[in-house]
Each structure stands twice: as C-alpha cells, then as structure tokens.
Amino acid sequence: TQLLEQSPQFLSIQEGENLTVYCNSSSVFSSLQWYRQEPGEGPVLLVTVVTGGEVKKLKRLTFQFGDARKDSSLHITAAQPGDTGLYLCAGARMDSSYKLIFGSGTRLLVRP
Amino acid sequence: EAQVTQNPRYLITVTGKKLTVTCSQNMNHEYMSWYRQDPGLGLRQIYYSMNVEVTDKGDVPEGYKVSRKEKRNFPLILESPSPNQTSLYFCASRGLAGKGSYNEQFFGPGTRLTVL
C-alpha cells in the first residue's frame, strides 16, 4: 500500500512557467522531506518541514506542510531547465521517525 | 568529502548466484539503510540499521540479508538472486537525532542490478 501519493507523476512545461507538485496521505507524519534526484545519482535533500502549516522557501522553490501534517506541496516559480529531475517526497512515520516512507515521485521536464 | 559510496555501480548476474553490494559512509552516522527503486513505486526500504550489530527489516526484506559489523559499512547480500530483484539499489545514512526531529539522509550513487 502506497502511503504517500504524489501528483502529477509526469510534468513537462516550458521554461518560465510555474508548477506545483502535491504529496498526499491519509497518515500523519512527524516530518516531511523533499528530495531531488538526477539521472545516475541518489536523491539529494532539498528541505525538511516539521510543523503543521510550515512554509519554507529555497530560492524559487516553496515548500508547504499541511496543517494536519498529512500532505505537502512543492511550488516552483519561473521554472528553469536546471530544475529538471525527479522530485520525491518522504514522510517520517509517527511511530518510528527513523523510517521514511517515499512517494512514487514526480518527473519534471522543463523545456528551454 | 562527506559521502556514501556503493560498489559495484552496475552488475549483471544470473539467477541463484550469490552477490554482495557494499556500502560505506565516512560521516560516522549511526543509521544506515538500503532501498530499492522501481518505476512507479518510488523508494522502498529493504533493511535498516540503527547502529553496529543492530539491524531490522524494512518494507520489502524478502530475499535480502544485511550485516553491520562496523559502523561505516552496511553490505547488502542477495544469497540467491532472482529476476524480480532486478532494480536500482540505494544505500543511505544519517545521524540520529532526538524524537521529533530529522537529520538529513545522504544517499549513495546507486547500484543498478540486473538478474537474468
């Protein structure tokens, strides 16, 4: 059973457009992380959100943790080709914060 | 440079031939973990270790073994590989924090395994 649903699975947009990726669950998480993965490499952490309603910004990327800590979103403003990659959300279980549950990922292609 | 290394990066083998994928980290992390990544399924945890000689099953442990004799190393063992274990494997490590907080998890570069 996939506890974390990511949408959309694929996204192809033009440079300069905005986009939002969603990560949803019926479970509550103690924290949620977003990773980006490039081909041939392992995922790299972008951000960790811990508090319900928390918003974090990383240059053109805005991350939000839902009030109930069941969902999260990643918004990219004015996407650039360098943003191309696989975006993964990962939630830390309440019963064991050491274990991460990963979403299936959103593959983003930003066309020049 | 702080890193997680895996070897080999690519491996093609045949059904039933035992293999080991090595993982090593130089950050003195207590926690290490193995994942497999398959299209449409994301990353699924195979085994994890909280410290030396402490290992536990993840979500998909069948067909795999691990050991943690030293803090820096966490090898993944496939005693009798089967084609359904063809996948991209990642080792990861992180330091342990107090309950409610979460340290960054560092991933290795991945091992692409094909079992014929």
mmCIF file of C-alpha atoms in Angstrom:
data_model
loop_
_atom_site.group_PDB
_atom_site.id
_atom_site.type_symbol
_atom_site.label_atom_id
_atom_site.label_comp_id
_atom_site.label_asym_id
_atom_site.label_seq_id
_atom_site.Cartn_x
_atom_site.Cartn_y
_atom_site.Cartn_z
ATOM 1 C CA THR A 1 0.000 0.000 0.000
ATOM 2 C CA GLN A 2 1.418 3.348 -1.105
ATOM 3 C CA LEU A 3 1.042 5.644 1.908
ATOM 4 C CA LEU A 4 2.248 8.740 0.090
ATOM 5 C CA GLU A 5 0.651 9.678 -3.228
ATOM 6 C CA GLN A 6 2.441 12.161 -5.424
ATOM 7 C CA SER A 7 0.846 14.031 -8.286
ATOM 8 C CA PRO A 8 1.329 14.541 -11.055
ATOM 9 C CA GLN A 9 3.574 11.629 -11.966
ATOM 10 C CA PHE A 10 4.958 13.436 -15.006
ATOM 11 C CA LEU A 11 5.109 17.110 -15.860
ATOM 12 C CA SER A 12 6.532 18.720 -18.980
ATOM 13 C CA ILE A 13 6.477 22.509 -19.026
ATOM 14 C CA GLN A 14 8.070 25.427 -20.796
ATOM 15 C CA GLU A 15 10.834 27.456 -19.184
ATOM 16 C CA GLY A 16 9.367 30.330 -17.180
ATOM 17 C CA GLU A 17 6.133 28.578 -16.213
ATOM 18 C CA ASN A 18 5.060 27.897 -12.645
ATOM 19 C CA LEU A 19 4.173 24.470 -11.302
ATOM 20 C CA THR A 20 3.003 22.725 -8.163
ATOM 21 C CA VAL A 21 3.668 19.140 -7.099
ATOM 22 C CA TYR A 22 1.490 17.533 -4.450
ATOM 23 C CA CYS A 23 2.211 14.878 -1.873
ATOM 24 C CA ASN A 24 -0.847 13.452 -0.082
ATOM 25 C CA SER A 25 -1.521 10.846 2.552
ATOM 26 C CA SER A 26 -4.194 9.721 4.967
ATOM 27 C CA SER A 27 -1.461 9.252 7.575
ATOM 28 C CA VAL A 28 0.040 11.878 9.843
ATOM 29 C CA PHE A 29 3.796 12.346 9.644
ATOM 30 C CA SER A 30 6.139 13.789 12.242
ATOM 31 C CA SER A 31 8.086 15.489 9.451
ATOM 32 C CA LEU A 32 8.236 15.512 5.687
ATOM 33 C CA GLN A 33 11.179 15.861 3.364
ATOM 34 C CA TRP A 34 11.537 16.720 -0.305
ATOM 35 C CA TYR A 35 14.359 15.286 -2.374
ATOM 36 C CA ARG A 36 15.512 15.832 -5.929
ATOM 37 C CA GLN A 37 17.131 13.063 -7.918
ATOM 38 C CA GLU A 38 19.127 13.452 -11.104
ATOM 39 C CA PRO A 39 19.731 10.541 -13.532
ATOM 40 C CA GLY A 40 22.512 8.256 -12.324
ATOM 41 C CA GLU A 41 22.589 9.755 -8.856
ATOM 42 C CA GLY A 42 20.990 9.260 -5.486
ATOM 43 C CA PRO A 43 18.317 11.605 -4.120
ATOM 44 C CA VAL A 44 19.540 14.826 -2.536
ATOM 45 C CA LEU A 45 17.639 16.519 0.272
ATOM 46 C CA LEU A 46 16.046 19.871 -0.570
ATOM 47 C CA VAL A 47 14.123 20.650 2.605
ATOM 48 C CA THR A 48 12.584 19.215 5.771
ATOM 49 C CA VAL A 49 9.284 20.572 7.142
ATOM 50 C CA VAL A 50 8.270 19.696 10.661
ATOM 51 C CA THR A 51 5.471 21.960 11.884
ATOM 52 C CA GLY A 52 1.913 21.840 10.529
ATOM 53 C CA GLY A 53 1.366 24.810 8.212
ATOM 54 C CA GLU A 54 5.088 25.450 7.885
ATOM 55 C CA VAL A 55 6.285 27.168 4.725
ATOM 56 C CA LYS A 56 9.911 27.090 3.619
ATOM 57 C CA LYS A 57 11.465 28.807 0.630
ATOM 58 C CA LEU A 58 14.556 27.778 -1.265
ATOM 59 C CA LYS A 59 15.146 30.399 -3.967
ATOM 60 C CA ARG A 60 12.339 29.770 -6.493
ATOM 61 C CA LEU A 61 11.045 26.689 -4.640
ATOM 62 C CA THR A 62 8.355 26.994 -1.965
ATOM 63 C CA PHE A 63 7.506 24.050 0.251
ATOM 64 C CA GLN A 64 4.443 23.821 2.470
ATOM 65 C CA PHE A 65 3.462 21.258 5.083
ATOM 66 C CA GLY A 66 -0.279 20.809 5.563
ATOM 67 C CA ASP A 67 -1.883 21.958 8.809
ATOM 68 C CA ALA A 68 -2.723 18.372 9.735
ATOM 69 C CA ARG A 69 0.734 17.145 8.666
ATOM 70 C CA LYS A 70 -0.787 14.720 6.164
ATOM 71 C CA ASP A 71 0.142 16.494 2.965
ATOM 72 C CA SER A 72 2.699 18.787 1.408
ATOM 73 C CA SER A 73 3.267 20.766 -1.749
ATOM 74 C CA LEU A 74 6.232 21.988 -3.724
ATOM 75 C CA HIS A 75 5.748 25.087 -5.865
ATOM 76 C CA ILE A 76 8.348 26.195 -8.396
ATOM 77 C CA THR A 77 8.174 29.722 -9.751
ATOM 78 C CA ALA A 78 9.557 30.507 -13.196
ATOM 79 C CA ALA A 79 10.905 27.019 -13.804
ATOM 80 C CA GLN A 80 14.284 26.646 -15.484
ATOM 81 C CA PRO A 81 15.803 23.702 -17.397
ATOM 82 C CA GLY A 82 18.090 23.132 -14.408
ATOM 83 C CA ASP A 83 15.002 22.221 -12.364
ATOM 84 C CA THR A 84 14.530 19.100 -14.482
ATOM 85 C CA GLY A 85 14.649 15.948 -12.402
ATOM 86 C CA LEU A 86 12.709 13.515 -10.236
ATOM 87 C CA TYR A 87 11.142 15.072 -7.138
ATOM 88 C CA LEU A 88 10.412 12.776 -4.226
ATOM 89 C CA CYS A 89 8.553 13.467 -1.019
ATOM 90 C CA ALA A 90 9.252 11.344 2.047
ATOM 91 C CA GLY A 91 7.371 11.259 5.330
ATOM 92 C CA ALA A 92 8.710 10.191 8.703
ATOM 93 C CA ARG A 93 6.287 7.878 10.465
ATOM 94 C CA MET A 94 4.846 8.950 13.799
ATOM 95 C CA ASP A 95 5.524 5.522 15.311
ATOM 96 C CA SER A 96 9.132 5.478 14.128
ATOM 97 C CA SER A 97 10.609 8.759 12.985
ATOM 98 C CA TYR A 98 13.679 6.899 11.822
ATOM 99 C CA LYS A 99 11.825 5.270 8.939
ATOM 100 C CA LEU A 100 10.959 7.251 5.842
ATOM 101 C CA ILE A 101 8.054 6.484 3.514
ATOM 102 C CA PHE A 102 8.717 7.712 -0.001
ATOM 103 C CA GLY A 103 6.212 8.844 -2.571
ATOM 104 C CA SER A 104 6.451 7.449 -6.099
ATOM 105 C CA GLY A 105 7.929 10.668 -7.416
ATOM 106 C CA THR A 106 7.163 13.409 -9.927
ATOM 107 C CA ARG A 107 9.309 13.510 -13.018
ATOM 108 C CA LEU A 108 9.694 17.112 -14.173
ATOM 109 C CA LEU A 109 10.971 18.217 -17.571
ATOM 110 C CA VAL A 110 11.487 21.912 -18.174
ATOM 111 C CA ARG A 111 11.910 22.666 -21.874
ATOM 112 C CA PRO A 112 14.097 25.621 -22.912
ATOM 113 C CA GLU B 1 34.359 14.900 1.388
ATOM 114 C CA ALA B 2 31.310 13.532 3.224
ATOM 115 C CA GLN B 3 29.851 10.753 1.152
ATOM 116 C CA VAL B 4 28.198 7.374 0.854
ATOM 117 C CA THR B 5 29.886 5.013 -1.580
ATOM 118 C CA GLN B 6 28.468 1.886 -3.171
ATOM 119 C CA ASN B 7 30.084 -0.843 -5.209
ATOM 120 C CA PRO B 8 29.579 -2.030 -7.814
ATOM 121 C CA ARG B 9 27.647 0.673 -9.666
ATOM 122 C CA TYR B 10 26.411 -1.798 -12.265
ATOM 123 C CA LEU B 11 26.029 -5.552 -12.039
ATOM 124 C CA ILE B 12 24.563 -8.162 -14.340
ATOM 125 C CA THR B 13 24.280 -11.629 -12.867
ATOM 126 C CA VAL B 14 22.325 -14.855 -13.235
ATOM 127 C CA THR B 15 19.628 -16.381 -11.072
ATOM 128 C CA GLY B 16 20.974 -18.071 -7.958
ATOM 129 C CA LYS B 17 24.489 -16.650 -7.969
ATOM 130 C CA LYS B 18 25.180 -15.053 -4.603
ATOM 131 C CA LEU B 19 26.227 -11.431 -4.667
ATOM 132 C CA THR B 20 27.106 -8.632 -2.265
ATOM 133 C CA VAL B 21 26.717 -4.908 -2.789
ATOM 134 C CA THR B 22 28.966 -2.917 -0.492
ATOM 135 C CA CYS B 23 28.081 0.390 1.154
ATOM 136 C CA SER B 24 30.370 2.633 3.145
ATOM 137 C CA GLN B 25 29.932 6.067 4.745
ATOM 138 C CA ASN B 26 32.567 8.404 6.195
ATOM 139 C CA MET B 27 30.275 10.618 8.310
ATOM 140 C CA ASN B 28 30.208 8.459 11.460
ATOM 141 C CA HIS B 29 26.451 8.053 11.047
ATOM 142 C CA GLU B 30 24.622 5.623 13.278
ATOM 143 C CA TYR B 31 21.714 4.962 10.919
ATOM 144 C CA MET B 32 22.153 3.190 7.593
ATOM 145 C CA SER B 33 19.550 1.865 5.217
ATOM 146 C CA TRP B 34 19.048 0.076 1.909
ATOM 147 C CA TYR B 35 16.327 0.963 -0.594
ATOM 148 C CA ARG B 36 15.273 -0.315 -3.955
ATOM 149 C CA GLN B 37 13.801 1.974 -6.570
ATOM 150 C CA ASP B 38 11.421 0.674 -9.201
ATOM 151 C CA PRO B 39 9.406 2.645 -11.772
ATOM 152 C CA GLY B 40 6.120 3.871 -10.352
ATOM 153 C CA LEU B 41 6.874 2.521 -6.878
ATOM 154 C CA GLY B 42 9.316 5.075 -5.563
ATOM 155 C CA LEU B 43 11.914 4.096 -2.998
ATOM 156 C CA ARG B 44 11.086 1.138 -0.790
ATOM 157 C CA GLN B 45 13.138 0.306 2.275
ATOM 158 C CA ILE B 46 14.714 -3.151 2.380
ATOM 159 C CA TYR B 47 16.634 -3.167 5.671
ATOM 160 C CA TYR B 48 17.949 -0.608 8.077
ATOM 161 C CA SER B 49 20.424 -0.462 10.929
ATOM 162 C CA MET B 50 20.360 1.818 13.942
ATOM 163 C CA ASN B 51 23.932 1.011 14.934
ATOM 164 C CA VAL B 52 26.587 -1.708 14.919
ATOM 165 C CA GLU B 53 25.038 -5.173 15.258
ATOM 166 C CA VAL B 54 21.514 -3.669 15.230
ATOM 167 C CA THR B 55 19.554 -4.358 12.056
ATOM 168 C CA ASP B 56 15.848 -4.588 11.261
ATOM 169 C CA LYS B 57 13.576 -5.340 8.339
ATOM 170 C CA GLY B 58 12.143 -2.596 6.208
ATOM 171 C CA ASP B 59 9.097 -2.923 3.982
ATOM 172 C CA VAL B 60 10.497 -5.362 1.382
ATOM 173 C CA PRO B 61 13.148 -7.553 3.112
ATOM 174 C CA GLU B 62 12.383 -10.893 1.412
ATOM 175 C CA GLY B 63 15.378 -12.300 -0.458
ATOM 176 C CA TYR B 64 17.903 -9.954 1.143
ATOM 177 C CA LYS B 65 20.310 -10.042 4.073
ATOM 178 C CA VAL B 66 22.419 -7.354 5.683
ATOM 179 C CA SER B 67 25.114 -7.100 8.321
ATOM 180 C CA ARG B 68 26.541 -4.237 10.365
ATOM 181 C CA LYS B 69 29.831 -5.358 11.870
ATOM 182 C CA GLU B 70 31.395 -1.911 11.608
ATOM 183 C CA LYS B 71 29.776 1.484 11.882
ATOM 184 C CA ARG B 72 30.878 2.656 8.450
ATOM 185 C CA ASN B 73 29.890 -0.425 6.410
ATOM 186 C CA PHE B 74 26.483 -1.903 5.628
ATOM 187 C CA PRO B 75 26.647 -4.554 2.889
ATOM 188 C CA LEU B 76 23.553 -5.892 1.148
ATOM 189 C CA ILE B 77 23.613 -9.617 0.399
ATOM 190 C CA LEU B 78 21.496 -11.481 -2.110
ATOM 191 C CA GLU B 79 22.090 -15.149 -1.384
ATOM 192 C CA SER B 80 20.069 -16.467 -4.333
ATOM 193 C CA PRO B 81 19.108 -13.587 -6.625
ATOM 194 C CA SER B 82 16.003 -13.844 -8.754
ATOM 195 C CA PRO B 83 14.851 -11.757 -11.738
ATOM 196 C CA ASN B 84 12.308 -9.873 -9.590
ATOM 197 C CA GLN B 85 15.259 -8.395 -7.703
ATOM 198 C CA THR B 86 16.352 -6.546 -10.822
ATOM 199 C CA SER B 87 16.253 -2.959 -9.647
ATOM 200 C CA LEU B 88 18.169 0.193 -8.740
ATOM 201 C CA TYR B 89 19.522 -0.029 -5.203
ATOM 202 C CA PHE B 90 20.465 2.851 -2.930
ATOM 203 C CA CYS B 91 22.314 2.856 0.335
ATOM 204 C CA ALA B 92 21.725 5.803 2.684
ATOM 205 C CA SER B 93 22.983 7.030 6.027
ATOM 206 C CA ARG B 94 22.181 9.726 8.584
ATOM 207 C CA GLY B 95 22.991 10.720 12.103
ATOM 208 C CA LEU B 96 20.289 10.030 14.690
ATOM 209 C CA ALA B 97 18.537 12.977 16.272
ATOM 210 C CA GLY B 98 16.093 13.227 19.122
ATOM 211 C CA LYS B 99 12.481 12.197 18.650
ATOM 212 C CA GLY B 100 10.521 14.733 16.591
ATOM 213 C CA SER B 101 13.497 15.980 14.601
ATOM 214 C CA TYR B 102 15.026 14.540 11.482
ATOM 215 C CA ASN B 103 18.527 14.801 10.176
ATOM 216 C CA GLU B 104 19.427 14.861 6.501
ATOM 217 C CA GLN B 105 19.705 11.456 4.903
ATOM 218 C CA PHE B 106 22.616 11.046 2.489
ATOM 219 C CA PHE B 107 22.276 8.639 -0.402
ATOM 220 C CA GLY B 108 24.894 6.724 -2.327
ATOM 221 C CA PRO B 109 25.058 6.927 -6.150
ATOM 222 C CA GLY B 110 23.087 3.720 -6.658
ATOM 223 C CA THR B 111 23.756 0.203 -7.930
ATOM 224 C CA ARG B 112 21.877 -0.968 -10.987
ATOM 225 C CA LEU B 113 21.385 -4.705 -10.693
ATOM 226 C CA THR B 114 20.104 -6.972 -13.443
ATOM 227 C CA VAL B 115 19.348 -10.610 -12.646
ATOM 228 C CA LEU B 116 18.924 -12.792 -15.729
#
